[in-house]
mmCIF file with all atom_site columns, C-alpha atoms in Angstrom:
data_model
loop_
_atom_site.group_PDB
_atom_site.id
_atom_site.type_symbol
_atom_site.label_atom_id
_atom_site.label_alt_id
_atom_site.label_comp_id
_atom_site.label_asym_id
_atom_site.label_entity_id
_atom_site.label_seq_id
_atom_site.pdbx_PDB_ins_code
_atom_site.Cartn_x
_atom_site.Cartn_y
_atom_site.Cartn_z
_atom_site.occupancy
_atom_site.B_iso_or_equiv
_atom_site.pdbx_formal_charge
_atom_site.auth_seq_id
_atom_site.auth_comp_id
_atom_site.auth_asym_id
_atom_site.auth_atom_id
_atom_site.pdbx_PDB_model_num
ATOM 1   C CA . ASP A 1 1   ? 11.340  -2.839  10.000  1.00 84.00 ? 192 ASP A CA 1
ATOM 2   C CA . SER A 1 2   ? 10.573  -0.273  7.111   1.00 86.00 ? 193 SER A CA 1
ATOM 3   C CA . GLY A 1 3   ? 11.967  2.702   9.048   1.00 93.00 ? 194 GLY A CA 1
ATOM 4   C CA . VAL A 1 4   ? 8.642   4.399   8.761   1.00 97.00 ? 195 VAL A CA 1
ATOM 5   C CA . THR A 1 5   ? 7.114   5.070   12.215  1.00 97.00 ? 196 THR A CA 1
ATOM 6   C CA . GLN A 1 6   ? 3.515   5.827   13.109  1.00 97.00 ? 197 GLN A CA 1
ATOM 7   C CA . THR A 1 7   ? 1.818   6.671   16.355  1.00 97.00 ? 198 THR A CA 1
ATOM 8   C CA . PRO A 1 8   ? -0.316  5.783   18.071  1.00 97.00 ? 199 PRO A CA 1
ATOM 9   C CA . LYS A 1 9   ? -0.613  2.001   17.354  1.00 96.00 ? 200 LYS A CA 1
ATOM 10  C CA . HIS A 1 10  ? -4.173  1.862   18.517  1.00 96.00 ? 201 HIS A CA 1
ATOM 11  C CA . LEU A 1 11  ? -6.762  4.544   19.034  1.00 97.00 ? 202 LEU A CA 1
ATOM 12  C CA . ILE A 1 12  ? -10.343 3.946   20.505  1.00 97.00 ? 203 ILE A CA 1
ATOM 13  C CA . THR A 1 13  ? -12.689 6.928   20.345  1.00 97.00 ? 204 THR A CA 1
ATOM 14  C CA . ALA A 1 14  ? -16.308 7.883   20.038  1.00 97.00 ? 205 ALA A CA 1
ATOM 15  C CA . THR A 1 15  ? -18.402 9.106   17.154  1.00 97.00 ? 206 THR A CA 1
ATOM 16  C CA . GLY A 1 16  ? -18.179 12.852  16.604  1.00 97.00 ? 207 GLY A CA 1
ATOM 17  C CA . GLN A 1 17  ? -14.604 13.072  17.944  1.00 97.00 ? 208 GLN A CA 1
ATOM 18  C CA . ARG A 1 18  ? -11.433 14.290  16.367  1.00 98.00 ? 209 ARG A CA 1
ATOM 19  C CA . VAL A 1 19  ? -8.107  12.411  16.203  1.00 98.00 ? 210 VAL A CA 1
ATOM 20  C CA . THR A 1 20  ? -4.699  12.992  14.912  1.00 98.00 ? 211 THR A CA 1
ATOM 21  C CA . LEU A 1 21  ? -2.489  10.290  13.470  1.00 98.00 ? 212 LEU A CA 1
ATOM 22  C CA . ARG A 1 22  ? 1.296   11.039  13.215  1.00 98.00 ? 213 ARG A CA 1
ATOM 23  C CA . CYS A 1 23  ? 3.826   9.587   10.842  1.00 98.00 ? 214 CYS A CA 1
ATOM 24  C CA . SER A 1 24  ? 7.646   9.962   10.467  1.00 98.00 ? 215 SER A CA 1
ATOM 25  C CA . PRO A 1 25  ? 9.117   8.994   7.166   1.00 97.00 ? 216 PRO A CA 1
ATOM 26  C CA . ARG A 1 26  ? 12.218  6.956   6.604   1.00 96.00 ? 217 ARG A CA 1
ATOM 27  C CA . SER A 1 27  ? 15.451  9.026   6.920   1.00 95.00 ? 218 SER A CA 1
ATOM 28  C CA . GLY A 1 28  ? 16.019  10.687  3.519   1.00 92.00 ? 219 GLY A CA 1
ATOM 29  C CA . ASP A 1 29  ? 12.452  10.176  2.151   1.00 94.00 ? 220 ASP A CA 1
ATOM 30  C CA . LEU A 1 30  ? 10.750  13.480  0.979   1.00 94.00 ? 221 LEU A CA 1
ATOM 31  C CA . SER A 1 31  ? 7.323   12.112  0.136   1.00 94.00 ? 222 SER A CA 1
ATOM 32  C CA . VAL A 1 32  ? 4.656   10.705  2.539   1.00 96.00 ? 223 VAL A CA 1
ATOM 33  C CA . TYR A 1 33  ? 1.428   8.916   1.606   1.00 95.00 ? 224 TYR A CA 1
ATOM 34  C CA . TRP A 1 34  ? -1.600  8.039   3.600   1.00 97.00 ? 225 TRP A CA 1
ATOM 35  C CA . TYR A 1 35  ? -3.797  4.976   3.148   1.00 96.00 ? 226 TYR A CA 1
ATOM 36  C CA . GLN A 1 36  ? -6.884  3.595   4.685   1.00 96.00 ? 227 GLN A CA 1
ATOM 37  C CA . GLN A 1 37  ? -7.523  -0.215  4.842   1.00 94.00 ? 228 GLN A CA 1
ATOM 38  C CA . SER A 1 38  ? -10.917 -1.501  5.786   1.00 91.00 ? 229 SER A CA 1
ATOM 39  C CA . LEU A 1 39  ? -12.246 -5.131  5.404   1.00 81.00 ? 230 LEU A CA 1
ATOM 40  C CA . ASP A 1 40  ? -14.762 -4.175  2.738   1.00 78.00 ? 231 ASP A CA 1
ATOM 41  C CA . GLN A 1 41  ? -12.638 -1.525  0.785   1.00 79.00 ? 232 GLN A CA 1
ATOM 42  C CA . GLY A 1 42  ? -9.108  -2.859  0.922   1.00 84.00 ? 233 GLY A CA 1
ATOM 43  C CA . LEU A 1 43  ? -6.138  -0.462  0.750   1.00 91.00 ? 234 LEU A CA 1
ATOM 44  C CA . GLN A 1 44  ? -7.317  2.956   -0.486  1.00 93.00 ? 235 GLN A CA 1
ATOM 45  C CA . PHE A 1 45  ? -4.958  5.855   -1.177  1.00 93.00 ? 236 PHE A CA 1
ATOM 46  C CA . LEU A 1 46  ? -5.963  9.012   0.508   1.00 95.00 ? 237 LEU A CA 1
ATOM 47  C CA . ILE A 1 47  ? -3.263  11.728  -0.126  1.00 95.00 ? 238 ILE A CA 1
ATOM 48  C CA . GLN A 1 48  ? 0.359   12.239  -0.952  1.00 94.00 ? 239 GLN A CA 1
ATOM 49  C CA . TYR A 1 49  ? 2.719   15.003  0.273   1.00 94.00 ? 240 TYR A CA 1
ATOM 50  C CA . TYR A 1 50  ? 6.024   15.814  -1.217  1.00 93.00 ? 241 TYR A CA 1
ATOM 51  C CA . ASN A 1 51  ? 8.516   18.058  0.738   1.00 94.00 ? 242 ASN A CA 1
ATOM 52  C CA . GLY A 1 52  ? 5.748   19.806  2.487   1.00 95.00 ? 243 GLY A CA 1
ATOM 53  C CA . GLU A 1 53  ? 3.439   20.356  -0.375  1.00 94.00 ? 244 GLU A CA 1
ATOM 54  C CA . GLU A 1 54  ? 0.406   18.267  -1.386  1.00 93.00 ? 245 GLU A CA 1
ATOM 55  C CA . ARG A 1 55  ? 1.053   16.293  -4.700  1.00 91.00 ? 246 ARG A CA 1
ATOM 56  C CA . ALA A 1 56  ? -1.916  13.916  -5.147  1.00 89.00 ? 247 ALA A CA 1
ATOM 57  C CA . LYS A 1 57  ? -5.136  13.428  -3.656  1.00 90.00 ? 248 LYS A CA 1
ATOM 58  C CA . GLY A 1 58  ? -7.382  10.274  -3.681  1.00 89.00 ? 249 GLY A CA 1
ATOM 59  C CA . ASN A 1 59  ? -10.502 9.211   -1.990  1.00 82.00 ? 250 ASN A CA 1
ATOM 60  C CA . ILE A 1 60  ? -10.028 11.499  1.134   1.00 92.00 ? 251 ILE A CA 1
ATOM 61  C CA . LEU A 1 61  ? -13.311 12.700  2.773   1.00 94.00 ? 252 LEU A CA 1
ATOM 62  C CA . GLU A 1 62  ? -13.721 16.336  3.401   1.00 95.00 ? 253 GLU A CA 1
ATOM 63  C CA . ARG A 1 63  ? -13.744 15.521  7.195   1.00 97.00 ? 254 ARG A CA 1
ATOM 64  C CA . PHE A 1 64  ? -10.194 14.401  6.911   1.00 97.00 ? 255 PHE A CA 1
ATOM 65  C CA . SER A 1 65  ? -7.140  16.764  6.366   1.00 97.00 ? 256 SER A CA 1
ATOM 66  C CA . ALA A 1 66  ? -3.368  16.219  6.393   1.00 97.00 ? 257 ALA A CA 1
ATOM 67  C CA . GLN A 1 67  ? -0.095  18.168  6.293   1.00 97.00 ? 258 GLN A CA 1
ATOM 68  C CA . GLN A 1 68  ? 3.606   17.554  6.054   1.00 98.00 ? 259 GLN A CA 1
ATOM 69  C CA . PHE A 1 69  ? 5.714   19.660  8.337   1.00 97.00 ? 260 PHE A CA 1
ATOM 70  C CA . PRO A 1 70  ? 9.295   21.170  7.652   1.00 96.00 ? 261 PRO A CA 1
ATOM 71  C CA . ASP A 1 71  ? 10.865  18.256  9.436   1.00 95.00 ? 262 ASP A CA 1
ATOM 72  C CA . LEU A 1 72  ? 9.051   16.013  7.005   1.00 97.00 ? 263 LEU A CA 1
ATOM 73  C CA . HIS A 1 73  ? 6.796   14.269  9.531   1.00 97.00 ? 264 HIS A CA 1
ATOM 74  C CA . SER A 1 74  ? 3.084   14.175  8.519   1.00 98.00 ? 265 SER A CA 1
ATOM 75  C CA . GLU A 1 75  ? -0.185  14.279  10.399  1.00 98.00 ? 266 GLU A CA 1
ATOM 76  C CA . LEU A 1 76  ? -3.581  12.963  9.413   1.00 98.00 ? 267 LEU A CA 1
ATOM 77  C CA . ASN A 1 77  ? -6.422  14.691  11.055  1.00 98.00 ? 268 ASN A CA 1
ATOM 78  C CA . LEU A 1 78  ? -9.881  12.946  11.147  1.00 98.00 ? 269 LEU A CA 1
ATOM 79  C CA . SER A 1 79  ? -12.839 14.897  12.510  1.00 97.00 ? 270 SER A CA 1
ATOM 80  C CA . SER A 1 80  ? -16.432 14.314  13.121  1.00 97.00 ? 271 SER A CA 1
ATOM 81  C CA . LEU A 1 81  ? -15.733 10.616  13.177  1.00 97.00 ? 272 LEU A CA 1
ATOM 82  C CA . GLU A 1 82  ? -18.291 7.927   12.075  1.00 97.00 ? 273 GLU A CA 1
ATOM 83  C CA . LEU A 1 83  ? -18.493 4.245   12.729  1.00 96.00 ? 274 LEU A CA 1
ATOM 84  C CA . GLY A 1 84  ? -17.439 3.761   9.132   1.00 94.00 ? 275 GLY A CA 1
ATOM 85  C CA . ASP A 1 85  ? -14.073 5.462   9.730   1.00 96.00 ? 276 ASP A CA 1
ATOM 86  C CA . SER A 1 86  ? -12.859 2.415   11.829  1.00 96.00 ? 277 SER A CA 1
ATOM 87  C CA . ALA A 1 87  ? -9.906  1.076   9.885   1.00 96.00 ? 278 ALA A CA 1
ATOM 88  C CA . LEU A 1 88  ? -6.276  0.629   9.619   1.00 96.00 ? 279 LEU A CA 1
ATOM 89  C CA . TYR A 1 89  ? -4.529  3.846   8.626   1.00 97.00 ? 280 TYR A CA 1
ATOM 90  C CA . PHE A 1 90  ? -1.040  3.417   7.071   1.00 97.00 ? 281 PHE A CA 1
ATOM 91  C CA . CYS A 1 91  ? 1.540   5.925   6.242   1.00 97.00 ? 282 CYS A CA 1
ATOM 92  C CA . ALA A 1 92  ? 4.140   5.071   3.627   1.00 96.00 ? 283 ALA A CA 1
ATOM 93  C CA . SER A 1 93  ? 7.204   6.987   2.371   1.00 95.00 ? 284 SER A CA 1
ATOM 94  C CA . SER A 1 94  ? 9.345   7.172   -0.671  1.00 93.00 ? 285 SER A CA 1
ATOM 95  C CA . MET A 1 95  ? 12.550  8.963   -1.572  1.00 90.00 ? 286 MET A CA 1
ATOM 96  C CA . ASP A 1 96  ? 11.447  11.267  -4.351  1.00 82.00 ? 287 ASP A CA 1
ATOM 97  C CA . GLY A 1 97  ? 7.704   10.659  -4.708  1.00 69.00 ? 288 GLY A CA 1
ATOM 98  C CA . TYR A 1 98  ? 8.117   8.270   -7.624  1.00 72.00 ? 289 TYR A CA 1
ATOM 99  C CA . ASN A 1 99  ? 9.891   5.192   -6.270  1.00 77.00 ? 290 ASN A CA 1
ATOM 100 C CA . GLU A 1 100 ? 8.730   2.157   -4.338  1.00 87.00 ? 291 GLU A CA 1
ATOM 101 C CA . GLN A 1 101 ? 6.677   3.056   -1.099  1.00 91.00 ? 292 GLN A CA 1
ATOM 102 C CA . PHE A 1 102 ? 7.602   1.657   2.203   1.00 93.00 ? 293 PHE A CA 1
ATOM 103 C CA . PHE A 1 103 ? 4.754   1.200   4.727   1.00 95.00 ? 294 PHE A CA 1
ATOM 104 C CA . GLY A 1 104 ? 4.706   2.056   8.374   1.00 96.00 ? 295 GLY A CA 1
ATOM 105 C CA . PRO A 1 105 ? 3.129   -0.385  10.908  1.00 95.00 ? 296 PRO A CA 1
ATOM 106 C CA . GLY A 1 106 ? -0.214  1.401   10.817  1.00 96.00 ? 297 GLY A CA 1
ATOM 107 C CA . THR A 1 107 ? -2.587  2.888   13.326  1.00 97.00 ? 298 THR A CA 1
ATOM 108 C CA . ARG A 1 108 ? -5.666  0.928   14.017  1.00 96.00 ? 299 ARG A CA 1
ATOM 109 C CA . LEU A 1 109 ? -8.656  3.388   14.598  1.00 97.00 ? 300 LEU A CA 1
ATOM 110 C CA . THR A 1 110 ? -11.855 2.047   16.335  1.00 97.00 ? 301 THR A CA 1
ATOM 111 C CA . VAL A 1 111 ? -14.795 4.361   16.398  1.00 97.00 ? 302 VAL A CA 1
ATOM 112 C CA . LEU A 1 112 ? -17.528 3.352   18.940  1.00 96.00 ? 303 LEU A CA 1
ATOM 113 C CA . GLU B 2 1   ? -10.788 4.753   -12.893 1.00 82.00 ? 32  GLU B CA 1
ATOM 114 C CA . ASP B 2 2   ? -7.827  2.500   -12.425 1.00 87.00 ? 33  ASP B CA 1
ATOM 115 C CA . LYS B 2 3   ? -8.433  -1.244  -11.757 1.00 92.00 ? 34  LYS B CA 1
ATOM 116 C CA . VAL B 2 4   ? -6.428  -4.025  -10.278 1.00 96.00 ? 35  VAL B CA 1
ATOM 117 C CA . VAL B 2 5   ? -7.751  -7.528  -10.294 1.00 97.00 ? 36  VAL B CA 1
ATOM 118 C CA . GLN B 2 6   ? -5.831  -10.363 -8.552  1.00 97.00 ? 37  GLN B CA 1
ATOM 119 C CA . SER B 2 7   ? -6.509  -13.972 -8.690  1.00 97.00 ? 38  SER B CA 1
ATOM 120 C CA . PRO B 2 8   ? -6.803  -16.424 -6.992  1.00 97.00 ? 39  PRO B CA 1
ATOM 121 C CA . LEU B 2 9   ? -8.252  -14.720 -4.021  1.00 96.00 ? 40  LEU B CA 1
ATOM 122 C CA . SER B 2 10  ? -7.242  -17.545 -1.768  1.00 97.00 ? 41  SER B CA 1
ATOM 123 C CA . LEU B 2 11  ? -4.744  -20.289 -2.222  1.00 97.00 ? 42  LEU B CA 1
ATOM 124 C CA . VAL B 2 12  ? -3.750  -23.143 0.115   1.00 98.00 ? 43  VAL B CA 1
ATOM 125 C CA . VAL B 2 13  ? -0.655  -25.251 -0.743  1.00 98.00 ? 44  VAL B CA 1
ATOM 126 C CA . HIS B 2 14  ? 1.872   -27.599 0.910   1.00 97.00 ? 45  HIS B CA 1
ATOM 127 C CA . GLU B 2 15  ? 5.461   -26.649 1.895   1.00 98.00 ? 46  GLU B CA 1
ATOM 128 C CA . GLY B 2 16  ? 7.682   -27.047 -1.065  1.00 97.00 ? 47  GLY B CA 1
ATOM 129 C CA . ASP B 2 17  ? 4.997   -26.352 -3.651  1.00 98.00 ? 48  ASP B CA 1
ATOM 130 C CA . THR B 2 18  ? 5.438   -23.758 -6.298  1.00 98.00 ? 49  THR B CA 1
ATOM 131 C CA . VAL B 2 19  ? 2.766   -21.029 -6.554  1.00 98.00 ? 50  VAL B CA 1
ATOM 132 C CA . THR B 2 20  ? 1.750   -18.438 -9.255  1.00 98.00 ? 51  THR B CA 1
ATOM 133 C CA . LEU B 2 21  ? -0.264  -15.485 -8.425  1.00 98.00 ? 52  LEU B CA 1
ATOM 134 C CA . ASN B 2 22  ? -1.775  -13.349 -10.986 1.00 98.00 ? 53  ASN B CA 1
ATOM 135 C CA . CYS B 2 23  ? -2.504  -9.621  -11.344 1.00 98.00 ? 54  CYS B CA 1
ATOM 136 C CA . SER B 2 24  ? -4.203  -7.885  -14.323 1.00 97.00 ? 55  SER B CA 1
ATOM 137 C CA . TYR B 2 25  ? -4.688  -4.139  -14.408 1.00 96.00 ? 56  TYR B CA 1
ATOM 138 C CA . GLU B 2 26  ? -6.269  -1.257  -16.201 1.00 93.00 ? 57  GLU B CA 1
ATOM 139 C CA . VAL B 2 27  ? -4.700  2.056   -15.821 1.00 89.00 ? 58  VAL B CA 1
ATOM 140 C CA . THR B 2 28  ? -4.349  5.289   -17.593 1.00 85.00 ? 59  THR B CA 1
ATOM 141 C CA . ASN B 2 29  ? -0.724  6.104   -18.368 1.00 86.00 ? 60  ASN B CA 1
ATOM 142 C CA . PHE B 2 30  ? 0.806   3.084   -16.674 1.00 89.00 ? 61  PHE B CA 1
ATOM 143 C CA . ARG B 2 31  ? 4.137   3.827   -14.811 1.00 90.00 ? 62  ARG B CA 1
ATOM 144 C CA . SER B 2 32  ? 4.702   0.802   -12.729 1.00 92.00 ? 63  SER B CA 1
ATOM 145 C CA . LEU B 2 33  ? 3.437   -2.265  -11.053 1.00 94.00 ? 64  LEU B CA 1
ATOM 146 C CA . LEU B 2 34  ? 4.328   -3.212  -7.444  1.00 94.00 ? 65  LEU B CA 1
ATOM 147 C CA . TRP B 2 35  ? 3.888   -6.340  -5.396  1.00 96.00 ? 66  TRP B CA 1
ATOM 148 C CA . TYR B 2 36  ? 3.696   -6.245  -1.586  1.00 96.00 ? 67  TYR B CA 1
ATOM 149 C CA . LYS B 2 37  ? 3.444   -9.046  1.011   1.00 96.00 ? 68  LYS B CA 1
ATOM 150 C CA . GLN B 2 38  ? 1.085   -8.234  4.006   1.00 95.00 ? 69  GLN B CA 1
ATOM 151 C CA . GLU B 2 39  ? 1.575   -10.403 7.074   1.00 92.00 ? 70  GLU B CA 1
ATOM 152 C CA . LYS B 2 40  ? 0.099   -9.190  10.219  1.00 81.00 ? 71  LYS B CA 1
ATOM 153 C CA . LYS B 2 41  ? 0.170   -5.606  9.557   1.00 83.00 ? 72  LYS B CA 1
ATOM 154 C CA . ALA B 2 42  ? 2.128   -3.279  7.237   1.00 91.00 ? 73  ALA B CA 1
ATOM 155 C CA . PRO B 2 43  ? 2.565   -4.296  3.536   1.00 94.00 ? 74  PRO B CA 1
ATOM 156 C CA . THR B 2 44  ? 6.252   -5.155  3.021   1.00 94.00 ? 75  THR B CA 1
ATOM 157 C CA . PHE B 2 45  ? 7.611   -4.124  -0.560  1.00 93.00 ? 76  PHE B CA 1
ATOM 158 C CA . LEU B 2 46  ? 8.698   -7.002  -2.768  1.00 95.00 ? 77  LEU B CA 1
ATOM 159 C CA . PHE B 2 47  ? 9.131   -5.914  -6.310  1.00 93.00 ? 78  PHE B CA 1
ATOM 160 C CA . MET B 2 48  ? 8.572   -2.943  -8.631  1.00 93.00 ? 79  MET B CA 1
ATOM 161 C CA . LEU B 2 49  ? 8.202   -3.519  -12.332 1.00 94.00 ? 80  LEU B CA 1
ATOM 162 C CA . THR B 2 50  ? 8.359   -0.978  -15.079 1.00 90.00 ? 81  THR B CA 1
ATOM 163 C CA . SER B 2 51  ? 8.667   -0.662  -18.840 1.00 81.00 ? 82  SER B CA 1
ATOM 164 C CA . SER B 2 52  ? 12.405  -0.781  -18.417 1.00 79.00 ? 83  SER B CA 1
ATOM 165 C CA . GLY B 2 53  ? 12.388  -3.569  -15.828 1.00 78.00 ? 84  GLY B CA 1
ATOM 166 C CA . ILE B 2 54  ? 9.831   -6.287  -16.619 1.00 87.00 ? 85  ILE B CA 1
ATOM 167 C CA . GLU B 2 55  ? 11.309  -9.022  -14.629 1.00 92.00 ? 86  GLU B CA 1
ATOM 168 C CA . LYS B 2 56  ? 12.612  -9.109  -11.116 1.00 92.00 ? 87  LYS B CA 1
ATOM 169 C CA . LYS B 2 57  ? 13.915  -12.125 -9.037  1.00 94.00 ? 88  LYS B CA 1
ATOM 170 C CA . SER B 2 58  ? 14.986  -12.253 -5.338  1.00 94.00 ? 89  SER B CA 1
ATOM 171 C CA . GLY B 2 59  ? 15.621  -15.733 -3.912  1.00 96.00 ? 90  GLY B CA 1
ATOM 172 C CA . ARG B 2 60  ? 12.680  -17.968 -4.270  1.00 98.00 ? 91  ARG B CA 1
ATOM 173 C CA . LEU B 2 61  ? 10.456  -15.086 -5.478  1.00 98.00 ? 92  LEU B CA 1
ATOM 174 C CA . SER B 2 62  ? 10.322  -13.851 -9.057  1.00 97.00 ? 93  SER B CA 1
ATOM 175 C CA . SER B 2 63  ? 7.913   -11.580 -11.037 1.00 97.00 ? 94  SER B CA 1
ATOM 176 C CA . ILE B 2 64  ? 7.236   -10.628 -14.645 1.00 96.00 ? 95  ILE B CA 1
ATOM 177 C CA . LEU B 2 65  ? 5.253   -7.912  -16.258 1.00 95.00 ? 96  LEU B CA 1
ATOM 178 C CA . ASP B 2 66  ? 3.474   -8.391  -19.396 1.00 94.00 ? 97  ASP B CA 1
ATOM 179 C CA . LYS B 2 67  ? 2.644   -4.869  -20.814 1.00 88.00 ? 98  LYS B CA 1
ATOM 180 C CA . LYS B 2 68  ? 0.927   -6.343  -23.803 1.00 90.00 ? 99  LYS B CA 1
ATOM 181 C CA . GLU B 2 69  ? -1.372  -8.244  -21.730 1.00 91.00 ? 100 GLU B CA 1
ATOM 182 C CA . LEU B 2 70  ? -1.660  -5.774  -19.044 1.00 94.00 ? 101 LEU B CA 1
ATOM 183 C CA . SER B 2 71  ? -0.876  -8.306  -16.422 1.00 95.00 ? 102 SER B CA 1
ATOM 184 C CA . SER B 2 72  ? 1.931   -9.581  -14.003 1.00 97.00 ? 103 SER B CA 1
ATOM 185 C CA . ILE B 2 73  ? 2.603   -12.752 -12.167 1.00 97.00 ? 104 ILE B CA 1
ATOM 186 C CA . LEU B 2 74  ? 4.379   -13.448 -8.879  1.00 98.00 ? 105 LEU B CA 1
ATOM 187 C CA . ASN B 2 75  ? 6.030   -16.852 -8.624  1.00 98.00 ? 106 ASN B CA 1
ATOM 188 C CA . ILE B 2 76  ? 7.107   -18.502 -5.299  1.00 98.00 ? 107 ILE B CA 1
ATOM 189 C CA . THR B 2 77  ? 9.136   -21.633 -5.527  1.00 98.00 ? 108 THR B CA 1
ATOM 190 C CA . ALA B 2 78  ? 9.861   -24.168 -2.728  1.00 98.00 ? 109 ALA B CA 1
ATOM 191 C CA . THR B 2 79  ? 7.198   -22.433 -0.545  1.00 98.00 ? 110 THR B CA 1
ATOM 192 C CA . GLN B 2 80  ? 7.656   -22.319 3.236   1.00 97.00 ? 111 GLN B CA 1
ATOM 193 C CA . THR B 2 81  ? 5.167   -21.666 5.975   1.00 97.00 ? 112 THR B CA 1
ATOM 194 C CA . GLY B 2 82  ? 6.639   -18.198 6.423   1.00 96.00 ? 113 GLY B CA 1
ATOM 195 C CA . ASP B 2 83  ? 5.385   -17.379 2.959   1.00 97.00 ? 114 ASP B CA 1
ATOM 196 C CA . SER B 2 84  ? 1.850   -17.443 4.237   1.00 97.00 ? 115 SER B CA 1
ATOM 197 C CA . ALA B 2 85  ? 0.473   -13.952 3.918   1.00 97.00 ? 116 ALA B CA 1
ATOM 198 C CA . ILE B 2 86  ? -1.800  -11.704 1.677   1.00 96.00 ? 117 ILE B CA 1
ATOM 199 C CA . TYR B 2 87  ? 0.071   -10.719 -1.438  1.00 98.00 ? 118 TYR B CA 1
ATOM 200 C CA . LEU B 2 88  ? -0.921  -7.390  -2.789  1.00 97.00 ? 119 LEU B CA 1
ATOM 201 C CA . CYS B 2 89  ? -0.534  -6.035  -6.392  1.00 97.00 ? 120 CYS B CA 1
ATOM 202 C CA . ALA B 2 90  ? -0.658  -2.258  -7.085  1.00 94.00 ? 121 ALA B CA 1
ATOM 203 C CA . VAL B 2 91  ? -0.242  -0.120  -10.104 1.00 93.00 ? 122 VAL B CA 1
ATOM 204 C CA . GLU B 2 92  ? 0.907   3.356   -10.312 1.00 90.00 ? 123 GLU B CA 1
ATOM 205 C CA . ARG B 2 93  ? -0.047  5.918   -13.140 1.00 85.00 ? 124 ARG B CA 1
ATOM 206 C CA . GLU B 2 94  ? 2.280   8.483   -14.770 1.00 80.00 ? 125 GLU B CA 1
ATOM 207 C CA . THR B 2 95  ? 1.073   11.780  -13.152 1.00 75.00 ? 126 THR B CA 1
ATOM 208 C CA . SER B 2 96  ? 2.718   14.612  -11.269 1.00 63.00 ? 127 SER B CA 1
ATOM 209 C CA . GLY B 2 97  ? 1.962   12.801  -8.179  1.00 71.00 ? 128 GLY B CA 1
ATOM 210 C CA . SER B 2 98  ? 2.159   9.225   -7.146  1.00 75.00 ? 129 SER B CA 1
ATOM 211 C CA . ARG B 2 99  ? -0.780  7.128   -6.036  1.00 82.00 ? 130 ARG B CA 1
ATOM 212 C CA . LEU B 2 100 ? -1.044  3.298   -5.817  1.00 88.00 ? 131 LEU B CA 1
ATOM 213 C CA . THR B 2 101 ? -4.238  1.625   -6.664  1.00 92.00 ? 132 THR B CA 1
ATOM 214 C CA . PHE B 2 102 ? -4.298  -1.857  -4.892  1.00 94.00 ? 133 PHE B CA 1
ATOM 215 C CA . GLY B 2 103 ? -6.090  -4.967  -5.801  1.00 95.00 ? 134 GLY B CA 1
ATOM 216 C CA . GLU B 2 104 ? -7.832  -7.289  -3.235  1.00 94.00 ? 135 GLU B CA 1
ATOM 217 C CA . GLY B 2 105 ? -4.971  -9.496  -2.566  1.00 96.00 ? 136 GLY B CA 1
ATOM 218 C CA . THR B 2 106 ? -4.285  -13.143 -2.596  1.00 97.00 ? 137 THR B CA 1
ATOM 219 C CA . GLN B 2 107 ? -4.338  -14.862 0.583   1.00 97.00 ? 138 GLN B CA 1
ATOM 220 C CA . LEU B 2 108 ? -1.573  -17.690 0.475   1.00 98.00 ? 139 LEU B CA 1
ATOM 221 C CA . THR B 2 109 ? -1.579  -20.350 3.244   1.00 98.00 ? 140 THR B CA 1
ATOM 222 C CA . VAL B 2 110 ? 1.428   -22.704 3.214   1.00 98.00 ? 141 VAL B CA 1
ATOM 223 C CA . ASN B 2 111 ? 0.800   -25.780 5.325   1.00 97.00 ? 142 ASN B CA 1
ATOM 224 C CA . PRO B 2 112 ? 3.674   -27.908 6.617   1.00 95.00 ? 143 PRO B CA 1
#
């Protein structure tokens, strides 16, 4: 158990819908990262937040957005969902944004 | 664009064998290379290698970074069935933020 928590574990929804994934980092960690893992693309970096501020951005679609709240938990919002958005979404956290990242258990999103 | 290539993609061994997994990378302004083990779900952190720490060891696992050859190896000695997993290599670049670029992974199967 890495200490990073994610909810929900599973999410099944329909195309065109909007969902929110939630992540709580390890105690003391200030930085949160979001990754998408699909069978054909592997693990892809989406976005990083550090102490509430966006720090790095990867291959995140415009339909996706994220934020980190004052209590350091983070949410990833996915809207206008498409079949291709079906994937495992991981949250990771690190102490200061430069050290090793610890991954949460992931949220499996299925878009029907 | 940063690139990580792992080999082999798949490996089947018997318990007690020693294995070597390979990772080569191309990254602008290299900061670190990380190894993760992914079993059923979340990647679990193994090692982080940097210019100041090119060799790490933990129990039966060890890893070396070759900055000249832009590569790293992960060695597992006296393999056990519990070592069966996907081993992921990732690189991080020196930027104001932190983002990991992952390889495809090596699927290791250890048979009794």
